[in-house]
GROMACS .gro file of C-alpha atoms in nm:
model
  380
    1UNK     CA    1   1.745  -0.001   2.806
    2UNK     CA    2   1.709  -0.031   2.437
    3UNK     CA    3   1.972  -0.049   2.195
    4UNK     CA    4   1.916   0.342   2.124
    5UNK     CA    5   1.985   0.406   2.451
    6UNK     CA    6   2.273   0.155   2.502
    7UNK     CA    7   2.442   0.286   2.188
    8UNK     CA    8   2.451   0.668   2.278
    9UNK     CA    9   2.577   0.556   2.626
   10UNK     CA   10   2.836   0.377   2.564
   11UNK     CA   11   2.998   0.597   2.284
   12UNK     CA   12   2.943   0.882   2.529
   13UNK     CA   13   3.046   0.723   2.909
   14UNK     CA   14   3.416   0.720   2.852
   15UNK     CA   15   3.521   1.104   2.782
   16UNK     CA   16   3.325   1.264   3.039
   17UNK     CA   17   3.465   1.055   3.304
   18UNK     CA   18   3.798   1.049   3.224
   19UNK     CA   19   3.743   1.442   3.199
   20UNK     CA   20   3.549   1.498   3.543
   21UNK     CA   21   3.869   1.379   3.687
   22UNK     CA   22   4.136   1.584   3.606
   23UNK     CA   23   4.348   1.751   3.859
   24UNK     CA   24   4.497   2.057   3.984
   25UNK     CA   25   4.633   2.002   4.352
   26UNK     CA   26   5.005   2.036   4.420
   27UNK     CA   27   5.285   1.826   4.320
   28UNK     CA   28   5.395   1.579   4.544
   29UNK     CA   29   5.498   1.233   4.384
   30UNK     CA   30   5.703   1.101   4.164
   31UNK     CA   31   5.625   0.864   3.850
   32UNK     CA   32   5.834   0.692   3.558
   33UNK     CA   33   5.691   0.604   3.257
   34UNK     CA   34   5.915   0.395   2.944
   35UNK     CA   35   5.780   0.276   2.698
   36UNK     CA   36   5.826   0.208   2.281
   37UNK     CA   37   5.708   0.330   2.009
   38UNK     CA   38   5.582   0.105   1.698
   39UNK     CA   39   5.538   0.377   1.396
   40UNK     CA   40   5.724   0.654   1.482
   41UNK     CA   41   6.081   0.821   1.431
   42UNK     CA   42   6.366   0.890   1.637
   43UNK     CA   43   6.328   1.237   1.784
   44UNK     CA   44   5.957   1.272   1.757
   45UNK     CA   45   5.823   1.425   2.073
   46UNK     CA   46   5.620   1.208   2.366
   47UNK     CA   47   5.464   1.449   2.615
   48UNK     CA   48   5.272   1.349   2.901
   49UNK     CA   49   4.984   1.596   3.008
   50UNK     CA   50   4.680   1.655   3.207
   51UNK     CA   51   4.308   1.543   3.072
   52UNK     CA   52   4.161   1.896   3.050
   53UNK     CA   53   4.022   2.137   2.817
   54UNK     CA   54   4.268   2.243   2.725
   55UNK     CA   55   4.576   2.031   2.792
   56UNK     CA   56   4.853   2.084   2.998
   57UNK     CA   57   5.239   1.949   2.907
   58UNK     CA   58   5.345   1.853   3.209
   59UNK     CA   59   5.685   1.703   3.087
   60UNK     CA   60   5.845   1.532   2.745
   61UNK     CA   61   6.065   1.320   2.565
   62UNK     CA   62   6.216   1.246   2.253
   63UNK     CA   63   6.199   0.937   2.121
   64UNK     CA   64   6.573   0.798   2.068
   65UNK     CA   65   6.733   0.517   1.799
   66UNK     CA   66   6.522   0.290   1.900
   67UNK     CA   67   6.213   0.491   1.959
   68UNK     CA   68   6.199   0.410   2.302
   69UNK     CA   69   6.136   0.691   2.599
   70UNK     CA   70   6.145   0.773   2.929
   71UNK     CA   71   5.953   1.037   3.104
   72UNK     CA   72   6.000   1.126   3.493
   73UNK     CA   73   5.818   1.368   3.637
   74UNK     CA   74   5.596   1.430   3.955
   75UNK     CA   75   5.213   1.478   3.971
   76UNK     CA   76   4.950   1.561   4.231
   77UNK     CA   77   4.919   1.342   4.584
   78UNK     CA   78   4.621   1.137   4.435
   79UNK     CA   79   4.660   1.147   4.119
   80UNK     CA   80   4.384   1.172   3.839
   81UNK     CA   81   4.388   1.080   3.437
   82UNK     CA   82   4.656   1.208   3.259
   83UNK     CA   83   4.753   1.144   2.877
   84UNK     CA   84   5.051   1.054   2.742
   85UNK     CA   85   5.086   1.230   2.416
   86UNK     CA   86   5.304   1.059   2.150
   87UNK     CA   87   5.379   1.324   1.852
   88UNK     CA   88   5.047   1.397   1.845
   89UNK     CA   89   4.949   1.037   1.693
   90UNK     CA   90   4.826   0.837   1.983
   91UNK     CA   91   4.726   0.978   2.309
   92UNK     CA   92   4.747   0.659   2.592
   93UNK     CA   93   4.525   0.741   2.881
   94UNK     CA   94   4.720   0.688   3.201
   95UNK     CA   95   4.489   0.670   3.581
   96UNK     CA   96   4.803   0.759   3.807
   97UNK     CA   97   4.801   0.826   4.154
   98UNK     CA   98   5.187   0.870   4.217
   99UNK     CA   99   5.452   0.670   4.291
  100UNK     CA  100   5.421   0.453   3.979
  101UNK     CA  101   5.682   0.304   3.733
  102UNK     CA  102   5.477   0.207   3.416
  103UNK     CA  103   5.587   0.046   3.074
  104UNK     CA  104   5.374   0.155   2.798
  105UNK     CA  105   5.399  -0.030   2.414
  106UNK     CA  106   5.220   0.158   2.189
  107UNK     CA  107   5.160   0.166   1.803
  108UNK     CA  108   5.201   0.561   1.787
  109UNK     CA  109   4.853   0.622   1.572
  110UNK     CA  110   4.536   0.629   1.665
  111UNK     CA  111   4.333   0.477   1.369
  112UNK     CA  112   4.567   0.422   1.032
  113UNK     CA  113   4.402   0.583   0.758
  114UNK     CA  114   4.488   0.348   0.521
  115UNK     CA  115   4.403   0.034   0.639
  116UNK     CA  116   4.159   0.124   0.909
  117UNK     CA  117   4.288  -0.007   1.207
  118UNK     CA  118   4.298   0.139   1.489
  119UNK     CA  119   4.623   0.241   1.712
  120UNK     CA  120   4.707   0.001   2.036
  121UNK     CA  121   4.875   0.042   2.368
  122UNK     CA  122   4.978  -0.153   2.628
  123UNK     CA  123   5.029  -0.025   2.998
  124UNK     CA  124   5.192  -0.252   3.237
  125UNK     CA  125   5.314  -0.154   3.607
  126UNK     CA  126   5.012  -0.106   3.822
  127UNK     CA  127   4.669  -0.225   3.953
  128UNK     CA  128   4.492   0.084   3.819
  129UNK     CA  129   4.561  -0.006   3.456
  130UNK     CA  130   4.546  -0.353   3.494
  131UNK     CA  131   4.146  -0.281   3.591
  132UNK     CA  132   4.141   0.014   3.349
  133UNK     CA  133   4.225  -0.217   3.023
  134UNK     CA  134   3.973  -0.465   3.170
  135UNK     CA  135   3.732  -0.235   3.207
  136UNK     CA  136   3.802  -0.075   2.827
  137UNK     CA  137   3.802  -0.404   2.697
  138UNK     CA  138   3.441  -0.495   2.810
  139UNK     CA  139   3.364  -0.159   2.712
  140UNK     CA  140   3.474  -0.193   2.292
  141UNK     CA  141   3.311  -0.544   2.338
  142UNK     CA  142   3.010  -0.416   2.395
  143UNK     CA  143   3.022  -0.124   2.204
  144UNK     CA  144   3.087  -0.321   1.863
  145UNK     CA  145   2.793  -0.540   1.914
  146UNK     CA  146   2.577  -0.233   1.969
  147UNK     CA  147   2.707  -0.064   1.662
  148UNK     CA  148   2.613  -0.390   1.484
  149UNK     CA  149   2.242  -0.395   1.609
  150UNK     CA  150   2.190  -0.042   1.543
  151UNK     CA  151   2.232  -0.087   1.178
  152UNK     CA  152   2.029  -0.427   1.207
  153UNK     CA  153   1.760  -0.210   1.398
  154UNK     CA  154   1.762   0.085   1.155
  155UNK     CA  155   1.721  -0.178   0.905
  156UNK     CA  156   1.428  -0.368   1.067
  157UNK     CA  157   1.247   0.010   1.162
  158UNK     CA  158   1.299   0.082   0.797
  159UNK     CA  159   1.094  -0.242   0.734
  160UNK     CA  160   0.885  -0.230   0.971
  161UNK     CA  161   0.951  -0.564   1.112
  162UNK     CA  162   0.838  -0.502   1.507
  163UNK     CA  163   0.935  -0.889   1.522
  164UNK     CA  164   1.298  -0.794   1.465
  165UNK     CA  165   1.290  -0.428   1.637
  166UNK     CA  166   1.202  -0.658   1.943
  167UNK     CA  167   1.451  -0.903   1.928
  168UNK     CA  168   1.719  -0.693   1.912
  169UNK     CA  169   1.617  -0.442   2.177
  170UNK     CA  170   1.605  -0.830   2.364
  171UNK     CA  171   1.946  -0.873   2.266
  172UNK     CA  172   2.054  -0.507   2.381
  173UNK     CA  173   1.864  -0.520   2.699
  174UNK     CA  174   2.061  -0.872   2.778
  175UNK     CA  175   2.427  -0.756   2.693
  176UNK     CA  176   2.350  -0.379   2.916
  177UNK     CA  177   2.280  -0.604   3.232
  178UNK     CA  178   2.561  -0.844   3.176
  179UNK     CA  179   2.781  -0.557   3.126
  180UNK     CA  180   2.633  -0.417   3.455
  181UNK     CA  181   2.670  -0.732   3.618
  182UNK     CA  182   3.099  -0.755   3.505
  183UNK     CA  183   3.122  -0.396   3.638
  184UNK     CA  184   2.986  -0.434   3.941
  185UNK     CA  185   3.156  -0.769   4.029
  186UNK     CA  186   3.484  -0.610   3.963
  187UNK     CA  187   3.422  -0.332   4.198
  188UNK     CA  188   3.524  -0.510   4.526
  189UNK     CA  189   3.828  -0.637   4.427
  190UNK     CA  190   3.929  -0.284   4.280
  191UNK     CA  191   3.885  -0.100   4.644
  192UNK     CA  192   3.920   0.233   4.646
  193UNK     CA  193   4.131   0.299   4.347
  194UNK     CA  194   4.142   0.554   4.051
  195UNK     CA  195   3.974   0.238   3.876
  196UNK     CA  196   3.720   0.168   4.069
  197UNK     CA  197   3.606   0.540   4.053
  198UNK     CA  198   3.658   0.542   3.706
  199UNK     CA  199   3.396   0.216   3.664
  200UNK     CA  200   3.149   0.427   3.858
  201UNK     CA  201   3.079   0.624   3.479
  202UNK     CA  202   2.956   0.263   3.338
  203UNK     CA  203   2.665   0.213   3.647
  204UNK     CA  204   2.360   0.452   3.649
  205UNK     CA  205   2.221   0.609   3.975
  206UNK     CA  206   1.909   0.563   3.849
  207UNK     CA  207   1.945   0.142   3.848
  208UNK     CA  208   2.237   0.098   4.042
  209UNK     CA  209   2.227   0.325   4.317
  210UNK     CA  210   2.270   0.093   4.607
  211UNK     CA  211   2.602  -0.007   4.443
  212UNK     CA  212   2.761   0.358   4.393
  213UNK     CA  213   2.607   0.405   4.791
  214UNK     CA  214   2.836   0.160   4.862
  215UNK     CA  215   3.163   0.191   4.716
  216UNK     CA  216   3.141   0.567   4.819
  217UNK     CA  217   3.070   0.436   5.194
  218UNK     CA  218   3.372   0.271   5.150
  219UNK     CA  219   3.612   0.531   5.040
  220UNK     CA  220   3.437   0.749   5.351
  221UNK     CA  221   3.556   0.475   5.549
  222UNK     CA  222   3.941   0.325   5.429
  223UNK     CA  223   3.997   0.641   5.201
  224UNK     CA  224   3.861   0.950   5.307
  225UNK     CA  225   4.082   1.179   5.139
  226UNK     CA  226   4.112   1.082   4.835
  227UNK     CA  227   4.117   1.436   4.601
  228UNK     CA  228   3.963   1.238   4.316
  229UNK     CA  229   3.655   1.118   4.571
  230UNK     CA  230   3.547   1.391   4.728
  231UNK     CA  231   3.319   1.491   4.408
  232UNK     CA  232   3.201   1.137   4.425
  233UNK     CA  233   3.144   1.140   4.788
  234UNK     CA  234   2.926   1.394   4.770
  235UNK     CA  235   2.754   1.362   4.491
  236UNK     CA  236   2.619   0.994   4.626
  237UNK     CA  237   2.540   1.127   4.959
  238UNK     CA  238   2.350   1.462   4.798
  239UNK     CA  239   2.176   1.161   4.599
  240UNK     CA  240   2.119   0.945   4.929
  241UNK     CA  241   1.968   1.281   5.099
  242UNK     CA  242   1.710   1.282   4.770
  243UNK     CA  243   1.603   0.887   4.797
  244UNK     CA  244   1.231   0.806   4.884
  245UNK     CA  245   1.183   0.762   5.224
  246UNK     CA  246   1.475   1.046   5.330
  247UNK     CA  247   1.375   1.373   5.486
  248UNK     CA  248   1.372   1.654   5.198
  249UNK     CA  249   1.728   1.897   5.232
  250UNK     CA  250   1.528   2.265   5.314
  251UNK     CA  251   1.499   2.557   5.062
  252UNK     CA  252   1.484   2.921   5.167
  253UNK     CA  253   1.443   3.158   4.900
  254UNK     CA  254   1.254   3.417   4.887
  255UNK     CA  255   0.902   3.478   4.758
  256UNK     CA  256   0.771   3.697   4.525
  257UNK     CA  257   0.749   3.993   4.782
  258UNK     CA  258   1.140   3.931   4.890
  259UNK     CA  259   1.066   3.751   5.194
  260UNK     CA  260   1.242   3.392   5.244
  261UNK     CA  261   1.029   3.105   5.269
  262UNK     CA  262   1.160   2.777   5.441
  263UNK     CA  263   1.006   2.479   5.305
  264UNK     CA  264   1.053   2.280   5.622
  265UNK     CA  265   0.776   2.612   5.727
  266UNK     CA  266   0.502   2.373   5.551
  267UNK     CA  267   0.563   2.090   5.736
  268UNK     CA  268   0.221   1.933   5.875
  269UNK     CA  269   0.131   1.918   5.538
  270UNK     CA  270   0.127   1.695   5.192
  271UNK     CA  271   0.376   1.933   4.994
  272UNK     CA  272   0.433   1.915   4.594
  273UNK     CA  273   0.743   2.054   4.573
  274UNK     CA  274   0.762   2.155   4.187
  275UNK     CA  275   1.087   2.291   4.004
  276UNK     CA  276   0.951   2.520   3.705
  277UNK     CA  277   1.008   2.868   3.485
  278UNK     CA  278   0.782   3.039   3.305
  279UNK     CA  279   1.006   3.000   2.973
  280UNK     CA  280   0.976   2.593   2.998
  281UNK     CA  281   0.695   2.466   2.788
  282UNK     CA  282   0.603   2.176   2.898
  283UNK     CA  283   0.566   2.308   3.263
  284UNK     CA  284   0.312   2.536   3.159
  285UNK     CA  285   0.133   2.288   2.989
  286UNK     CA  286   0.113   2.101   3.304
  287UNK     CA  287   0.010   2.354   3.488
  288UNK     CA  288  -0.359   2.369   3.426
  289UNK     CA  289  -0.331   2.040   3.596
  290UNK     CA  290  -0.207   2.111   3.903
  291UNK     CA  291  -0.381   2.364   3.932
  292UNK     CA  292  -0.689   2.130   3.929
  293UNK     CA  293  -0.524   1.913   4.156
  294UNK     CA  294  -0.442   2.238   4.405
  295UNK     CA  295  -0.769   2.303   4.401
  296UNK     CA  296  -0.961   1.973   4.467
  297UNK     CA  297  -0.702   1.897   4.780
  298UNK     CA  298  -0.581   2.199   4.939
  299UNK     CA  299  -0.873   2.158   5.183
  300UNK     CA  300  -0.701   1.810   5.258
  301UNK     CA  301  -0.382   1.892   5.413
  302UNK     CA  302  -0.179   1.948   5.039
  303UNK     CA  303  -0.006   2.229   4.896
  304UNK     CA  304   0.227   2.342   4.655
  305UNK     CA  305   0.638   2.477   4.710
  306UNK     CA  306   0.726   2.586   4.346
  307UNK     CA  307   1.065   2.688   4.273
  308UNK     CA  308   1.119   2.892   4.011
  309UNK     CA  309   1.473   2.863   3.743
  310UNK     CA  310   1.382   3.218   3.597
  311UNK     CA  311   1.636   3.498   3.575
  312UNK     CA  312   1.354   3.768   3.491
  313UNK     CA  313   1.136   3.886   3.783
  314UNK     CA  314   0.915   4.010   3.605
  315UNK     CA  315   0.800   3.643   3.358
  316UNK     CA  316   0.818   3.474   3.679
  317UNK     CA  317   0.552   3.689   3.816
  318UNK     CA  318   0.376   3.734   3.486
  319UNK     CA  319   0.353   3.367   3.438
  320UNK     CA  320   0.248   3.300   3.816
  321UNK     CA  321  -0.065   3.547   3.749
  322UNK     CA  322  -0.100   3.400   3.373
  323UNK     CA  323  -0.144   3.065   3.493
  324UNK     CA  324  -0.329   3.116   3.791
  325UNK     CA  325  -0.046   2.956   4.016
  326UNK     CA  326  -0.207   3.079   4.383
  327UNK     CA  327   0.033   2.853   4.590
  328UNK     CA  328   0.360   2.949   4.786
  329UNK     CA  329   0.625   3.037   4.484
  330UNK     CA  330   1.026   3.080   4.603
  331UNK     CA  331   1.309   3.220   4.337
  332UNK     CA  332   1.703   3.340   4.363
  333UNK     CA  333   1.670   3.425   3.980
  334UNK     CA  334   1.957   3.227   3.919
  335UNK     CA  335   1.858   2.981   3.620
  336UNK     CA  336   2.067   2.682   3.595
  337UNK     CA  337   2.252   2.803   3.882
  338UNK     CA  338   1.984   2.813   4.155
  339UNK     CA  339   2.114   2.690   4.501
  340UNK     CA  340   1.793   2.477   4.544
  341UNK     CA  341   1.814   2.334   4.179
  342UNK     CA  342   2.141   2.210   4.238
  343UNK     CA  343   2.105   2.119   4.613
  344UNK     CA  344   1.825   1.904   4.502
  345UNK     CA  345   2.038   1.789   4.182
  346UNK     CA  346   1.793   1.933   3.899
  347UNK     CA  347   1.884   1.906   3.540
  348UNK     CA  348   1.595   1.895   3.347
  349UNK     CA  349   1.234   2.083   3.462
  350UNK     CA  350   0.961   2.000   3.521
  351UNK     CA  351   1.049   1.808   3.807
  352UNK     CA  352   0.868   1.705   4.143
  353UNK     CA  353   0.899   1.607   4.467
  354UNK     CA  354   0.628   1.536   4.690
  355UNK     CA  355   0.671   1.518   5.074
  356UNK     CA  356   0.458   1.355   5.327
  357UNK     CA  357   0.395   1.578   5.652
  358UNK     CA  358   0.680   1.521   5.788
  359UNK     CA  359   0.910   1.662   5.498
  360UNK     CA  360   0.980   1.303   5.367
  361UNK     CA  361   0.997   1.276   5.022
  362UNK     CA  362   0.726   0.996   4.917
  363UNK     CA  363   0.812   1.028   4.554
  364UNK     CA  364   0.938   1.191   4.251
  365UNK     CA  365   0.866   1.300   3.906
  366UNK     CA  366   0.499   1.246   3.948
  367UNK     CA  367   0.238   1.435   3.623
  368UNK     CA  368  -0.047   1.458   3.469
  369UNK     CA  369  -0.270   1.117   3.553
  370UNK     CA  370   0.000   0.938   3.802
  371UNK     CA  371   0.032   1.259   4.034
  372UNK     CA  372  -0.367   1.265   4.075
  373UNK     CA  373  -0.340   0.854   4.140
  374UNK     CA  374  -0.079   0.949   4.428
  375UNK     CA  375  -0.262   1.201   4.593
  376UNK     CA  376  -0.624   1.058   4.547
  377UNK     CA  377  -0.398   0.752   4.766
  378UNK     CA  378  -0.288   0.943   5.013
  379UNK     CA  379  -0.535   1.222   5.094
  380UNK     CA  380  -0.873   1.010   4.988
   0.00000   0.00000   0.00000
């Protein structure tokens, strides 16, 4: 990972996360927050509310002589992320689960516009937050030194000094992994807590896979009904069922003519399965080559399982004629939405799979030059 790459991550991990978690079960357990207010006034207004969009109040206090609060209130058997609002200066993320009694000592501003600096709080009373300010802590660590190198590595790129451009993407690359590396070694120790789900948004499926696989076995196991890891849950083991070497989940929409067509129907055969629309531009680009491809091996035991993200009958068939796509082609004309674009956890198209004959998926994301490679392997 480069220091582009570590930059935008790390100023954009935190709020989705926190965000993905909110919740909306039924209200079951009680929590007490105090806490004290640096730079604020008596009888300004502390609410505590949930992490959506938009906010909820859930409950409030005012802030008395000595600008010092107490909230008690009741939240949602599991918890989630809530936010403790403090008259509208400073909002203190909170991971709760229920039960709690937490202290919080806050400065009651989020960045003073005068001098720059921005607003702290302190949260006291429970393991989640001890891991949580941890976890944050790493987390403007590393996100200071990346600010720092991208200005050096705007100014190097401006200068065209590769020498420096390398070094710091060196640097970058070292201080991603190490941050990795803290993560994941706090994970065991965390269990199966708000925190440790919370840490998941810092790993990346991609590189870190078998870890996520594993903390999500372990909430299956000790903590099965967690409300805030059921998402997680299945969202590893949809990602488990997509691996190389795991049987393919089936598709069956429906063709062209209206009739469904299982995938699991071509098995005996070398099958590309290939998400596509006829609006996406670089997937007609590519498709002059697999059509090439299609043709020089569909003697040989291959074929093709497009699924189509169009909402438009008619450009889906247009563009299968246009192109010359003579190959099985499935659609629900649900765009974004279709059930095999999310089964198979699509977000970007094109995008491959291709399955050996017995529907095992033998890789991924193969184009232009490397898909010919892997089939001239395999069917040669």
């Amino acid at each position: 990972m480069n220091v582009k790459q570590l930059f935008g991550l790390l100023l954009s991990a935190f709020v989705p996360a926190v965000a993905a978690m909110a919740q909306t079960a039924p209200v079951q357990k009680e929590i007490n927050l105090t806490g004290k207010v640096r730079s604020a006034s008596p009888g300004n207004m502390v609410y505590l509310e949930t992490n959506g969009q938009p906010a909820l109040r859930l409950d409030s206090a005012k802030l008395d002589r000595n600008n010092q609060f107490t909230i008690k209130s009741r939240i949602p058997d599991g918890g989630g992320v809530y936010l403790v609002n403090i008259a509208g200066g400073q909002k203190v993320v909170l991971l709760l689960e229920g039960g709690e009694t937490l202290n919080i000592t806050a400065d009651g501003f989020q960045t003073d516009l005068k001098t720059g600096k921005k607003g702290q709080a302190v949260v006291t009373g429970s393991r989640n937050m001890e891991y949580y300010g941890k976890l944050m802590s790493m987390y403007e660590d590393i996100r200071a030194k990346s600010t720092a190198w991208q200005n050096q590595y705007n100014d190097a790129a401006a200068k065209r000094d590769q020498k420096k451009m390398d070094a710091i993407m060196a640097q970058s690359d070292a201080a991603s992994k190490e941050f990795t590396d803290k993560v994941k070694a706090l994970l065991p120790e965390m269990g199966t807590s708000l925190a440790a789900l919370f840490a998941t948004n810092f790993l990346s499926v991609d590189t870190d896979f078998p870890t996520l696989d594993k903390l999500a076995r372990r909430f299956e196991s000790e903590n099965p009904n967690s409300p805030q890891a059921k998402g997680f849950i299945g969202n590893i083991a949809r990602i488990r069922g997509l691996m190389t070497g795991s049987v393919a989940p089936d598709i069956a929409l429906n063709d062209t003519t209206g009739k469904a067509v299982p995938l699991s129907s071509l098995r005996g055969k070398y099958v590309l399965v290939d998400f596509w629309a006829s609006w996406c531009g670089p997937c007609r680009m590519e498709n002059p080559n697999v059509v090439r491809l299609y043709n020089k091996y569909k003697d040989k035991d291959f074929t093709i399982y497009s699924v189509s993200l169009d909402q438009s009958r008619e450009n889906w068939v247009k563009a299968i004629r246009n192109d010359n796509l003579t190959w099985t082609h499935v659609s629900d004309l649900r765009y974004w939405q279709s059930a095999a674009a999310q089964q198979y956890g699509v977000t970007g198209i094109p995008k491959t799979f291709l399955l050996d004959k017995e529907g095992k998926i033998i890789a991924k994301d193969l184009r232009g030059p490397a898909l010919e490679q892997k089939l001239e392997e395999i069917l040669k």
